[in-house]
Structure formats: C-alpha cells, structure tokens
CSV table of C-alpha atoms in Angstrom, one decimal:
chain,number,residue,atom,x,y,z
A,1,MET,CA,-5.4,6.0,-12.5
A,2,VAL,CA,-6.3,4.6,-15.5
A,3,GLU,CA,-4.0,1.5,-14.5
A,4,ARG,CA,-5.5,1.0,-11.4
A,5,ILE,CA,-9.5,0.6,-12.9
A,6,VAL,CA,-8.5,-1.1,-15.6
A,7,ARG,CA,-6.3,-3.9,-13.0
A,8,GLN,CA,-9.9,-4.0,-10.2
A,9,VAL,CA,-11.9,-3.9,-13.4
A,10,ALA,CA,-9.2,-7.1,-14.2
A,11,LEU,CA,-10.2,-7.9,-10.7
A,12,GLU,CA,-13.3,-8.1,-9.6
A,13,TYR,CA,-14.2,-10.9,-12.2
A,14,LEU,CA,-12.0,-13.4,-11.7
A,15,GLY,CA,-12.5,-16.0,-9.0
A,16,ARG,CA,-10.1,-15.9,-6.3
A,17,GLY,CA,-10.0,-20.1,-4.1
A,18,SER,CA,-12.4,-22.6,-4.4
A,19,SER,CA,-16.6,-23.3,-4.5
A,20,LYS,CA,-17.2,-25.3,-1.2
A,21,GLY,CA,-20.3,-26.6,-0.2
A,22,ASN,CA,-22.8,-23.5,-0.5
A,23,VAL,CA,-20.0,-20.7,-0.7
A,24,SER,CA,-19.2,-18.9,-3.7
A,25,GLU,CA,-15.7,-19.0,-4.6
A,26,LEU,CA,-14.3,-16.3,-2.8
A,27,VAL,CA,-13.3,-13.2,-5.3
A,28,VAL,CA,-11.7,-10.9,-3.6
A,29,GLN,CA,-11.4,-7.9,-5.0
A,30,THR,CA,-9.3,-3.9,-5.5
A,31,SER,CA,-11.7,-0.5,-4.3
A,32,SER,CA,-9.6,1.7,-5.1
A,33,ARG,CA,-10.2,5.9,-4.0
A,34,HIS,CA,-14.1,6.0,-5.5
A,35,MET,CA,-16.3,8.2,-4.0
A,36,HIS,CA,-20.2,8.0,-2.9
A,37,VAL,CA,-22.6,10.8,-3.2
A,38,CYS,CA,-25.8,11.8,-1.6
A,39,ARG,CA,-29.3,13.4,-3.1
A,40,GLU,CA,-28.0,17.3,-2.3
A,41,ASP,CA,-24.1,17.1,-3.0
A,42,MET,CA,-25.3,15.1,-6.5
A,43,ASP,CA,-27.3,18.6,-7.5
A,44,VAL,CA,-24.0,20.2,-6.6
A,45,LEU,CA,-21.7,19.0,-8.4
A,46,PHE,CA,-23.3,18.2,-11.0
A,47,GLY,CA,-26.3,20.1,-11.3
A,48,PRO,CA,-30.4,19.9,-10.2
A,49,GLY,CA,-31.8,16.8,-10.8
A,50,ALA,CA,-27.9,14.8,-11.9
A,51,GLU,CA,-28.4,11.5,-12.5
A,52,LEU,CA,-25.6,9.6,-11.8
A,53,THR,CA,-25.0,7.5,-15.4
A,54,PHE,CA,-23.9,3.3,-15.3
A,55,ASP,CA,-20.5,2.9,-16.4
A,56,ARG,CA,-20.0,-0.9,-14.9
A,57,PRO,CA,-21.2,-3.3,-12.1
A,58,LEU,CA,-19.4,-4.9,-9.6
A,59,PHE,CA,-19.2,-7.6,-8.0
A,60,GLN,CA,-22.7,-6.6,-5.4
A,61,GLU,CA,-25.8,-6.7,-6.7
A,62,GLY,CA,-27.2,-2.5,-8.5
A,63,ASN,CA,-24.1,-1.4,-7.7
A,64,PHE,CA,-21.9,0.1,-10.6
A,65,ALA,CA,-18.9,2.6,-11.1
A,66,ALA,CA,-20.7,6.2,-12.7
A,67,LYS,CA,-18.8,8.0,-16.1
A,68,GLU,CA,-19.1,10.7,-13.3
A,69,SER,CA,-15.8,11.4,-11.1
A,70,VAL,CA,-15.3,14.8,-9.3
A,71,THR,CA,-11.9,16.0,-8.0
A,72,ILE,CA,-10.7,16.3,-4.0
A,73,VAL,CA,-8.7,19.1,-3.1
A,74,GLY,CA,-7.3,18.2,0.7
A,75,PRO,CA,-6.2,19.9,3.4
A,76,ARG,CA,-2.7,20.4,1.5
A,77,SER,CA,-4.2,21.7,-0.7
A,78,ARG,CA,-3.1,18.8,-2.6
A,79,ILE,CA,-5.3,17.9,-5.5
A,80,ILE,CA,-6.8,14.0,-6.7
A,81,SER,CA,-8.5,14.5,-10.1
A,82,ASN,CA,-11.3,11.4,-11.4
A,83,LEU,CA,-11.9,11.0,-8.5
A,84,ARG,CA,-14.7,7.8,-9.5
A,85,ILE,CA,-17.8,8.2,-8.4
A,86,LEU,CA,-19.7,5.1,-8.0
A,87,GLY,CA,-23.6,3.8,-7.6
A,88,PRO,CA,-26.1,4.0,-6.3
A,89,MET,CA,-26.7,7.2,-4.5
A,90,ARG,CA,-26.9,7.0,-0.5
A,91,LYS,CA,-28.2,8.8,2.3
A,92,GLN,CA,-24.4,10.2,2.9
A,93,SER,CA,-21.7,11.5,1.2
A,94,GLN,CA,-18.5,9.8,1.6
A,95,VAL,CA,-14.7,9.7,0.0
A,96,GLU,CA,-12.9,6.3,0.3
A,97,LEU,CA,-9.8,6.5,0.3
A,98,ALA,CA,-5.8,4.7,0.5
A,99,PHE,CA,-3.5,5.4,3.5
A,100,THR,CA,-1.2,6.7,1.2
A,101,ASP,CA,-2.9,8.8,-1.3
A,102,ALA,CA,-4.9,10.1,2.3
A,103,ILE,CA,-1.2,10.7,3.2
A,104,MET,CA,-0.2,12.4,-0.8
A,105,LEU,CA,-3.2,14.6,0.3
A,106,GLY,CA,-2.5,15.6,4.0
A,107,PHE,CA,-4.8,13.5,5.7
A,108,ASN,CA,-2.1,11.9,7.9
A,109,ASP,CA,-4.6,10.1,11.2
A,110,LEU,CA,-7.6,9.2,8.5
A,111,PRO,CA,-9.8,7.0,10.4
A,112,ILE,CA,-10.1,3.3,9.5
A,113,ARG,CA,-14.3,2.4,9.2
A,114,LEU,CA,-16.6,0.8,7.3
A,115,SER,CA,-18.6,2.2,4.9
A,116,GLY,CA,-21.1,4.7,6.3
A,117,ASP,CA,-19.3,5.4,9.4
A,118,ILE,CA,-18.5,9.1,9.1
A,119,LYS,CA,-19.4,10.1,12.7
A,120,GLY,CA,-16.6,12.3,13.8
A,121,THR,CA,-14.5,11.6,10.4
A,122,PRO,CA,-12.6,14.5,8.6
A,123,GLY,CA,-13.9,16.4,5.4
A,124,ALA,CA,-12.8,17.6,2.1
A,125,ILE,CA,-13.7,20.7,-0.9
A,126,ILE,CA,-15.3,18.0,-3.7
A,127,ILE,CA,-15.2,19.4,-7.1
A,128,GLY,CA,-17.9,18.6,-9.6
A,129,PRO,CA,-17.9,20.0,-13.1
A,130,LYS,CA,-21.2,22.2,-12.1
A,131,GLY,CA,-20.3,23.0,-8.8
A,132,VAL,CA,-18.7,22.2,-5.2
A,133,VAL,CA,-19.4,20.8,-2.0
A,134,GLU,CA,-17.5,21.0,1.2
A,135,LEU,CA,-18.0,17.9,2.8
A,136,LYS,CA,-18.1,17.9,6.9
A,137,GLU,CA,-17.2,14.8,7.7
A,138,GLY,CA,-17.1,11.4,5.4
A,139,VAL,CA,-13.1,10.8,3.8
A,140,ILE,CA,-12.4,7.2,5.4
A,141,ARG,CA,-9.9,4.5,4.8
A,142,ALA,CA,-12.4,1.8,4.8
A,143,ALA,CA,-11.5,-1.4,6.9
A,144,ILE,CA,-10.9,-4.5,4.1
A,145,HIS,CA,-14.4,-6.5,5.0
A,146,ALA,CA,-15.7,-9.7,3.4
A,147,HIS,CA,-19.5,-8.8,1.9
A,148,MET,CA,-21.9,-12.7,2.7
A,149,SER,CA,-25.0,-14.3,2.5
A,150,PRO,CA,-26.4,-15.1,5.2
A,151,ALA,CA,-26.0,-19.3,4.2
A,152,GLU,CA,-21.9,-18.0,3.7
A,153,ALA,CA,-22.3,-16.3,7.1
A,154,ALA,CA,-23.8,-19.9,8.7
A,155,HIS,CA,-20.7,-22.0,6.6
A,156,PHE,CA,-18.0,-20.3,8.2
A,157,GLY,CA,-19.8,-20.0,11.4
A,158,VAL,CA,-19.5,-16.0,11.7
A,159,LYS,CA,-22.2,-13.0,12.9
A,160,GLN,CA,-22.3,-10.2,11.8
A,161,GLY,CA,-19.4,-8.1,12.3
A,162,GLU,CA,-17.2,-10.3,13.2
A,163,LEU,CA,-13.9,-10.8,12.0
A,164,MET,CA,-11.9,-13.0,10.5
A,165,LYS,CA,-8.3,-13.8,8.9
A,166,LEU,CA,-7.6,-13.5,4.6
A,167,ARG,CA,-4.8,-14.8,4.3
A,168,VAL,CA,-3.1,-14.5,0.2
A,169,GLY,CA,-0.3,-16.8,-0.3
A,170,GLY,CA,2.4,-15.8,-2.7
A,171,PRO,CA,5.4,-14.0,-3.3
A,172,SER,CA,5.0,-11.5,-0.3
A,173,GLY,CA,2.1,-13.3,1.7
A,174,VAL,CA,0.4,-11.5,4.0
A,175,THR,CA,-2.4,-12.4,6.5
A,176,PHE,CA,-5.7,-9.7,7.3
A,177,ASN,CA,-6.6,-10.8,9.8
A,178,ASN,CA,-9.5,-7.6,10.6
A,179,VAL,CA,-11.8,-8.7,8.4
A,180,HIS,CA,-15.1,-7.5,9.6
A,181,VAL,CA,-17.9,-9.0,8.3
A,182,ARG,CA,-21.3,-7.2,7.1
A,183,ILE,CA,-23.7,-10.0,6.0
A,184,ASP,CA,-27.1,-9.2,3.9
A,185,PRO,CA,-29.2,-11.6,2.1
A,186,THR,CA,-28.9,-9.9,-1.6
A,187,SER,CA,-24.5,-10.0,-1.0
A,188,ARG,CA,-22.5,-13.0,-2.7
A,189,LEU,CA,-19.1,-13.6,-1.7
A,190,ASN,CA,-16.9,-11.6,-1.7
A,191,ILE,CA,-13.5,-9.2,-0.1
A,192,HIS,CA,-12.6,-5.6,-0.2
A,193,MET,CA,-9.4,-4.3,0.6
A,194,ASP,CA,-8.2,-1.0,-0.5
A,195,THR,CA,-4.8,-0.8,-3.0
A,196,ASP,CA,-2.4,0.1,-0.3
A,197,GLU,CA,-3.6,-4.0,1.5
A,198,ALA,CA,-3.7,-5.3,-2.7
A,199,ASN,CA,-0.5,-4.0,-3.8
A,200,ALA,CA,1.4,-4.7,0.1
A,201,CYS,CA,0.5,-8.7,-0.9
A,202,GLY,CA,0.5,-8.4,-4.4
A,203,LEU,CA,-2.9,-9.2,-4.7
A,204,HIS,CA,-2.0,-10.2,-8.4
A,205,LEU,CA,-0.1,-12.1,-8.0
A,206,THR,CA,-1.4,-14.8,-6.9
A,207,LYS,CA,-4.7,-17.5,-6.3
A,208,ASP,CA,-3.3,-18.4,-3.6
A,209,VAL,CA,-6.4,-16.7,-1.4
A,210,GLU,CA,-8.4,-18.2,2.3
A,211,LEU,CA,-10.4,-16.9,4.5
A,212,PHE,CA,-11.2,-18.4,7.6
A,213,LYS,CA,-12.3,-17.8,11.3
B,1,MET,CA,6.7,13.1,-0.8
B,2,VAL,CA,7.7,15.2,1.6
B,3,GLU,CA,5.3,13.2,4.0
B,4,ARG,CA,6.1,10.7,2.8
B,5,ILE,CA,9.8,12.0,4.9
B,6,VAL,CA,9.0,12.7,7.1
B,7,ARG,CA,6.5,9.4,8.8
B,8,GLN,CA,10.4,7.6,7.3
B,9,VAL,CA,12.4,9.6,9.5
B,10,ALA,CA,9.7,10.2,12.1
B,11,LEU,CA,9.4,5.9,12.3
B,12,GLU,CA,13.2,4.8,12.5
B,13,TYR,CA,14.2,6.4,16.0
B,14,LEU,CA,10.9,5.2,16.9
B,15,GLY,CA,11.7,2.0,19.1
B,16,ARG,CA,8.8,-1.2,18.4
B,17,GLY,CA,8.4,-4.0,21.1
B,18,SER,CA,10.4,-4.4,23.7
B,19,SER,CA,13.5,-6.2,24.2
B,20,LYS,CA,14.6,-9.8,25.2
B,21,GLY,CA,17.5,-11.1,26.0
B,22,ASN,CA,20.2,-10.0,24.0
B,23,VAL,CA,18.4,-9.4,20.9
B,24,SER,CA,17.6,-5.6,20.8
B,25,GLU,CA,14.2,-4.3,20.5
B,26,LEU,CA,12.6,-4.7,17.3
B,27,VAL,CA,12.7,-1.6,15.4
B,28,VAL,CA,10.3,-1.8,11.8
B,29,GLN,CA,10.6,1.5,9.6
B,30,THR,CA,9.3,2.1,6.7
B,31,SER,CA,11.7,1.8,3.7
B,32,SER,CA,9.6,4.8,0.8
B,33,ARG,CA,11.5,5.2,-2.5
B,34,HIS,CA,14.2,4.8,-3.2
B,35,MET,CA,17.8,4.5,-5.2
B,36,HIS,CA,21.2,3.3,-4.7
B,37,VAL,CA,23.6,4.6,-6.9
B,38,CYS,CA,27.3,3.1,-8.0
B,39,ARG,CA,30.2,5.9,-9.2
B,40,GLU,CA,30.1,5.1,-13.0
B,41,ASP,CA,26.5,6.0,-12.6
B,42,MET,CA,27.0,8.9,-9.9
B,43,ASP,CA,29.9,10.8,-12.0
B,44,VAL,CA,27.0,10.5,-15.0
B,45,LEU,CA,23.9,11.6,-13.0
B,46,PHE,CA,26.2,14.6,-10.9
B,47,GLY,CA,29.4,14.7,-12.4
B,48,PRO,CA,32.8,13.1,-12.6
B,49,GLY,CA,34.5,12.6,-8.6
B,50,ALA,CA,30.2,13.7,-7.4
B,51,GLU,CA,30.5,12.1,-4.1
B,52,LEU,CA,26.9,11.7,-2.2
B,53,THR,CA,26.2,14.2,1.2
B,54,PHE,CA,24.8,13.0,3.8
B,55,ASP,CA,21.5,14.3,5.2
B,56,ARG,CA,20.4,12.1,7.8
B,57,PRO,CA,21.8,8.6,9.3
B,58,LEU,CA,19.6,5.8,9.0
B,59,PHE,CA,19.2,3.8,11.1
B,60,GLN,CA,21.7,0.4,10.2
B,61,GLU,CA,25.6,1.7,11.2
B,62,GLY,CA,27.2,3.5,7.9
B,63,ASN,CA,24.6,3.7,5.4
B,64,PHE,CA,22.4,7.4,5.0
B,65,ALA,CA,20.1,9.5,3.5
B,66,ALA,CA,22.1,11.5,0.5
B,67,LYS,CA,21.5,14.7,0.1
B,68,GLU,CA,20.9,14.2,-3.9
B,69,SER,CA,18.2,12.8,-4.9
B,70,VAL,CA,17.2,11.8,-9.2
B,71,THR,CA,14.6,12.1,-11.8
B,72,ILE,CA,12.9,8.4,-12.9
B,73,VAL,CA,11.1,7.6,-15.8
B,74,GLY,CA,9.3,4.7,-16.4
B,75,PRO,CA,8.2,2.3,-19.1
B,76,ARG,CA,5.0,4.9,-19.1
B,77,SER,CA,7.1,8.0,-20.0
B,78,ARG,CA,5.6,8.7,-16.7
B,79,ILE,CA,8.6,10.1,-14.4
B,80,ILE,CA,8.6,10.4,-10.0
B,81,SER,CA,10.9,13.2,-9.3
B,82,ASN,CA,12.8,13.4,-6.0
B,83,LEU,CA,13.9,10.1,-5.9
B,84,ARG,CA,16.2,10.1,-2.8
B,85,ILE,CA,19.3,7.9,-2.8
B,86,LEU,CA,20.9,6.7,-0.5
B,87,GLY,CA,24.3,5.3,0.7
B,88,PRO,CA,27.9,4.2,0.7
B,89,MET,CA,27.2,4.2,-3.5
B,90,ARG,CA,27.1,0.8,-3.9
B,91,LYS,CA,29.1,-1.7,-6.8
B,92,GLN,CA,25.1,-1.6,-8.9
B,93,SER,CA,22.5,0.7,-9.0
B,94,GLN,CA,18.6,0.0,-7.9
B,95,VAL,CA,16.0,1.4,-7.6
B,96,GLU,CA,13.8,0.1,-4.5
B,97,LEU,CA,9.6,1.0,-5.2
B,98,ALA,CA,6.5,0.1,-3.3
B,99,PHE,CA,3.8,-1.2,-6.2
B,100,THR,CA,1.8,1.7,-5.5
B,101,ASP,CA,4.8,4.1,-7.0
B,102,ALA,CA,5.7,0.7,-9.5
B,103,ILE,CA,2.1,0.9,-10.8
B,104,MET,CA,1.9,4.5,-11.7
B,105,LEU,CA,5.3,4.8,-13.6
B,106,GLY,CA,4.2,1.4,-15.6
B,107,PHE,CA,5.8,-1.9,-13.7
B,108,ASN,CA,2.4,-3.4,-14.2
B,109,ASP,CA,5.1,-6.9,-13.3
B,110,LEU,CA,7.1,-5.6,-10.6
B,111,PRO,CA,9.9,-8.1,-9.7
B,112,ILE,CA,10.4,-8.5,-5.4
B,113,ARG,CA,13.2,-9.3,-5.6
B,114,LEU,CA,16.0,-8.3,-2.5
B,115,SER,CA,18.1,-5.4,-2.6
B,116,GLY,CA,21.8,-6.7,-4.9
B,117,ASP,CA,19.9,-9.7,-6.7
B,118,ILE,CA,18.3,-7.1,-9.3
B,119,LYS,CA,18.8,-9.9,-13.4
B,120,GLY,CA,16.2,-10.2,-14.4
B,121,THR,CA,14.5,-6.8,-13.1
B,122,PRO,CA,13.1,-3.5,-15.1
B,123,GLY,CA,15.5,-1.0,-16.1
B,124,ALA,CA,14.7,2.8,-15.7
B,125,ILE,CA,16.0,6.7,-16.9
B,126,ILE,CA,17.0,8.1,-14.7
B,127,ILE,CA,18.3,11.8,-14.1
B,128,GLY,CA,20.3,13.5,-12.4
B,129,PRO,CA,21.2,17.3,-12.1
B,130,LYS,CA,24.7,17.0,-14.6
B,131,GLY,CA,23.2,13.3,-16.7
B,132,VAL,CA,20.8,11.1,-17.5
B,133,VAL,CA,21.9,7.2,-17.2
B,134,GLU,CA,19.6,4.7,-19.4
B,135,LEU,CA,20.2,1.6,-15.9
B,136,LYS,CA,19.6,-2.1,-18.7
B,137,GLU,CA,18.8,-3.4,-14.7
B,138,GLY,CA,17.1,-2.9,-11.3
B,139,VAL,CA,14.7,-1.4,-11.0
B,140,ILE,CA,12.7,-3.7,-8.6
B,141,ARG,CA,10.2,-4.4,-5.2
B,142,ALA,CA,12.0,-4.7,-1.9
B,143,ALA,CA,11.1,-8.1,-1.1
B,144,ILE,CA,10.2,-7.1,3.3
B,145,HIS,CA,13.4,-8.0,5.1
B,146,ALA,CA,14.9,-8.4,9.0
B,147,HIS,CA,17.7,-7.1,9.3
B,148,MET,CA,20.1,-8.7,11.9
B,149,SER,CA,23.4,-9.9,13.5
B,150,PRO,CA,24.2,-13.4,14.5
B,151,ALA,CA,23.3,-13.6,17.9
B,152,GLU,CA,19.5,-12.1,17.4
B,153,ALA,CA,19.3,-15.5,14.7
B,154,ALA,CA,20.8,-17.3,17.1
B,155,HIS,CA,17.8,-15.8,19.6
B,156,PHE,CA,15.4,-16.3,16.8
B,157,GLY,CA,17.2,-19.7,15.6
B,158,VAL,CA,17.3,-18.6,11.9
B,159,LYS,CA,19.8,-18.9,8.5
B,160,GLN,CA,20.3,-16.4,6.2
B,161,GLY,CA,17.4,-16.2,3.7
B,162,GLU,CA,15.3,-17.6,6.0
B,163,LEU,CA,11.6,-16.9,6.3
B,164,MET,CA,10.3,-15.2,9.4
B,165,LYS,CA,6.7,-13.6,10.2
B,166,LEU,CA,6.1,-9.8,11.3
B,167,ARG,CA,2.1,-9.7,12.7
B,168,VAL,CA,1.3,-5.8,13.4
B,169,GLY,CA,-1.3,-5.2,15.3
B,170,GLY,CA,-4.3,-2.2,15.5
B,171,PRO,CA,-7.0,-1.4,13.8
B,172,SER,CA,-5.7,-2.9,10.4
B,173,GLY,CA,-3.3,-5.9,11.9
B,174,VAL,CA,-2.0,-7.3,9.0
B,175,THR,CA,0.4,-10.6,9.6
B,176,PHE,CA,3.4,-10.2,6.4
B,177,ASN,CA,4.5,-14.0,6.6
B,178,ASN,CA,7.5,-13.8,4.3
B,179,VAL,CA,10.1,-11.3,5.8
B,180,HIS,CA,13.0,-12.6,4.9
B,181,VAL,CA,16.3,-13.3,7.4
B,182,ARG,CA,19.1,-11.3,6.0
B,183,ILE,CA,22.0,-11.5,8.8
B,184,ASP,CA,25.8,-8.8,9.5
B,185,PRO,CA,27.5,-8.5,11.9
B,186,THR,CA,27.3,-5.3,12.0
B,187,SER,CA,23.4,-5.5,12.1
B,188,ARG,CA,21.4,-4.9,14.1
B,189,LEU,CA,17.5,-6.1,14.4
B,190,ASN,CA,15.0,-4.2,12.4
B,191,ILE,CA,12.8,-4.5,10.1
B,192,HIS,CA,12.3,-2.7,6.7
B,193,MET,CA,8.9,-3.2,4.1
B,194,ASP,CA,8.0,-0.1,1.4
B,195,THR,CA,5.3,2.3,2.0
B,196,ASP,CA,2.3,-0.3,0.8
B,197,GLU,CA,3.5,-2.8,3.3
B,198,ALA,CA,3.3,0.3,6.0
B,199,ASN,CA,0.1,1.9,4.4
B,200,ALA,CA,-2.0,-1.3,4.3
B,201,CYS,CA,-1.4,-2.5,8.1
B,202,GLY,CA,-1.2,1.0,9.2
B,203,LEU,CA,1.7,0.7,11.2
B,204,HIS,CA,2.1,4.8,12.2
B,205,LEU,CA,-0.3,3.3,14.0
B,206,THR,CA,0.9,0.8,16.5
B,207,LYS,CA,3.6,-0.4,18.6
B,208,ASP,CA,2.6,-3.4,18.9
B,209,VAL,CA,4.9,-5.7,16.6
B,210,GLU,CA,5.7,-9.1,17.3
B,211,LEU,CA,8.5,-10.6,15.0
B,212,PHE,CA,8.8,-14.5,15.5
B,213,LYS,CA,9.2,-17.9,13.1
C-alpha cells in the first residue's frame, strides 16, 4: 500500500511525452484506490464538523490527498484498510477501486464508470475512526480518462465525453482505446489510469506515451 | 486468491472469438501468479521423491494445476501464501507474478520475461510444508504470449519470437501490442496474460478479442 502511494507520488510530477504548441506536456498518472467523501459521511466517519487534512497536492488544481483514511468492508467481509481519502469533499461519497482490489473484496462485477456517475453501483461498509457509514452505492472502477482544458481539447479536436487512445510503449506495450475526454477550464492535460492499467502497461518502465484521437 | 483461481478456471474453457479455417478458436486465458518447480526444489519443499498431485488440466496438453502450493517471501519480508504450483516439473524453478503481486512483495523492478528466460532475475525464499528453498533467481513477470501450432503460425504469417497484437474490446478496450509468439507442434492457439493485464482490459466483460500481426 505504501509502495503504491510512493509510486503514485513519484509518477505524479513526471512529465511524459513532449509539449506541442499550447498543449501541456502529457502527464500520465496512476490513481491508486481511494475514496471521496461527502460532508454528511465525513461527519459520521471523522466526527461532526471534521475537515480533511491536506497531505499533498494532486496534479489538478485544488485537488489533494488527505491525511485521512478509512477501511472498506466488501461483500465477502474482507477488508482494505488505509483507503486514502482525496479532497476536497464532494456532493456524493464514492470509492474508486482497481479490479484487483474489487475482486479481493468480493465485488465481482464492479461497474466501470466516470467519476460521479454512481447510480446503480454497489455499496460498501466504510469504517472511520469515529463511526461507520453504509454506502448504498458509489463503489466503481474509474474509467481511464484524460483531463484537459478547452484549448487542449481544441488542439486534439475532441469534445466532452469523446474517446481517445493512449499508446504506452516500453516492454509491455499497451494501447488504451477508450480514454474518456473530460474538459474543464481549470484542468491541465493529464491522464488518470488505475493501478491495474498502470501495472499492465508497465507505466513505470517507460516515458513513451502518446495520446491521439 | 480463491476468487482469482475461480476466475482463471472459468475463463479457461471459454472460447473467445471465432474459428477461421485451420486455426482454433482464440482462447484468451488469465494466468494467476504461480510457480514451476524443478525436481531438486520439489524434494526440499515437499520431501524427497515427492510428486505433484494433479488438480485440474490446463489448456495446453500435459500441463496441469497441482494441488500443491507454497509460500513466497519477498524482499520486504511480506509473503504471499497459497502460491499454486503448475505441473509438470521443469528443469528450473520459476515464479510468475503480476506487477501488483510483485510490488506488494517488494520486487519493484521485476523483469518482464518469457517463461524459462530467468537469467539475472531476482530470487526469493520459497516455503513448502517440508522445507525452505532460497531461489537465487527465477522470479519474473511473464510477458504476454500466444501459444500456437506451426499451422496456426503459418495462418497468421508469424514466426517464433515475433510480436503480434491482441485487441480486447468491451468497456475497457485495450490493445496489447507486444504479444510474443511461441510455436510448438503440441500447442493449441491460446493467449496467456497475467491478472493485471486481464483486469486492465476487463477480460471477463467481453468476448470481443482479436489477434493480428
């Protein structure tokens, strides 16, 4: 777990690929399993009025890894502890797992969703230091996605919700064919994949990455 | 772990893709972490003269999952127990891990190799019911590969050691660009990927697979 976080941090500020005109350098990041919490669940898990404690910044402006973590209990009564919370708080709580994590916990058919699209997804028991929350839904595998600014989207000729391809070179050599485009004025170009995807393509072994339509 | 094995078994006999002429149906299999043992290490781990016990057949003729399993201790003194042994015995012991397993155990730069090519790879402590072996080398991540007969290789127009591509459709949508060709007269067409690769591409979610040059 510590190793995963170390790897994530290490990858976070590694520029990959090269700049092109008004497009930022392509930064591909590994997103380890984590949780987003809503105000109401935060109150239960960490006590009424508790706030997330800043630990380190994430690539996208305003996002951060919090010092707080929780324990998730899956349908097989197996647990993953030290599930890190990412801030800021959101309207809905959500847990993002790789399939490897999901299978271990007993989620055999975890839906692949974009962040925030949690309707009809499985729930889980979440244990914090001050209380327990039963999430009715919100456990997903996050679909691989590319954050970008409107200018970057224009450069690639893509629109919100379209799919692009990400080729990762190196010894494994994998192309992800369904990279979801997420455009926001506050975003900088970067790609989020989960630990299964990063491990499958050996992301730590190569700087040869290419995003294309 | 049980879940992984169940998934492996379930995938093992699922035909994926469709038959073309003299080429077998494309069977894509997930290979969970496992070990191959040599006679000498078998003697130490399970007692002098011990034999592997057949548990279930694997897709390639003569290969089988044994009932025997061992515990592997990695460089961080963390362990994975119930590491299944695959038979028959081989000339050299070898452990095949996904990167997720490797990172958990503390192998941060596990080499990606074809089975049998273990020179210069890390070792590990292996614990069996009757003794302990210190492997000097042999821990690898197996490169994704396609077993095929000479006739099947001729159909695809590929030679031993060449690379092919495997496209896996479905919601994840991944193309593996470096699928190693392994030709043997006793082989039937099938592809082995590890659990990271299977989880990255959501292999259990789709039957849309295509192998091409």
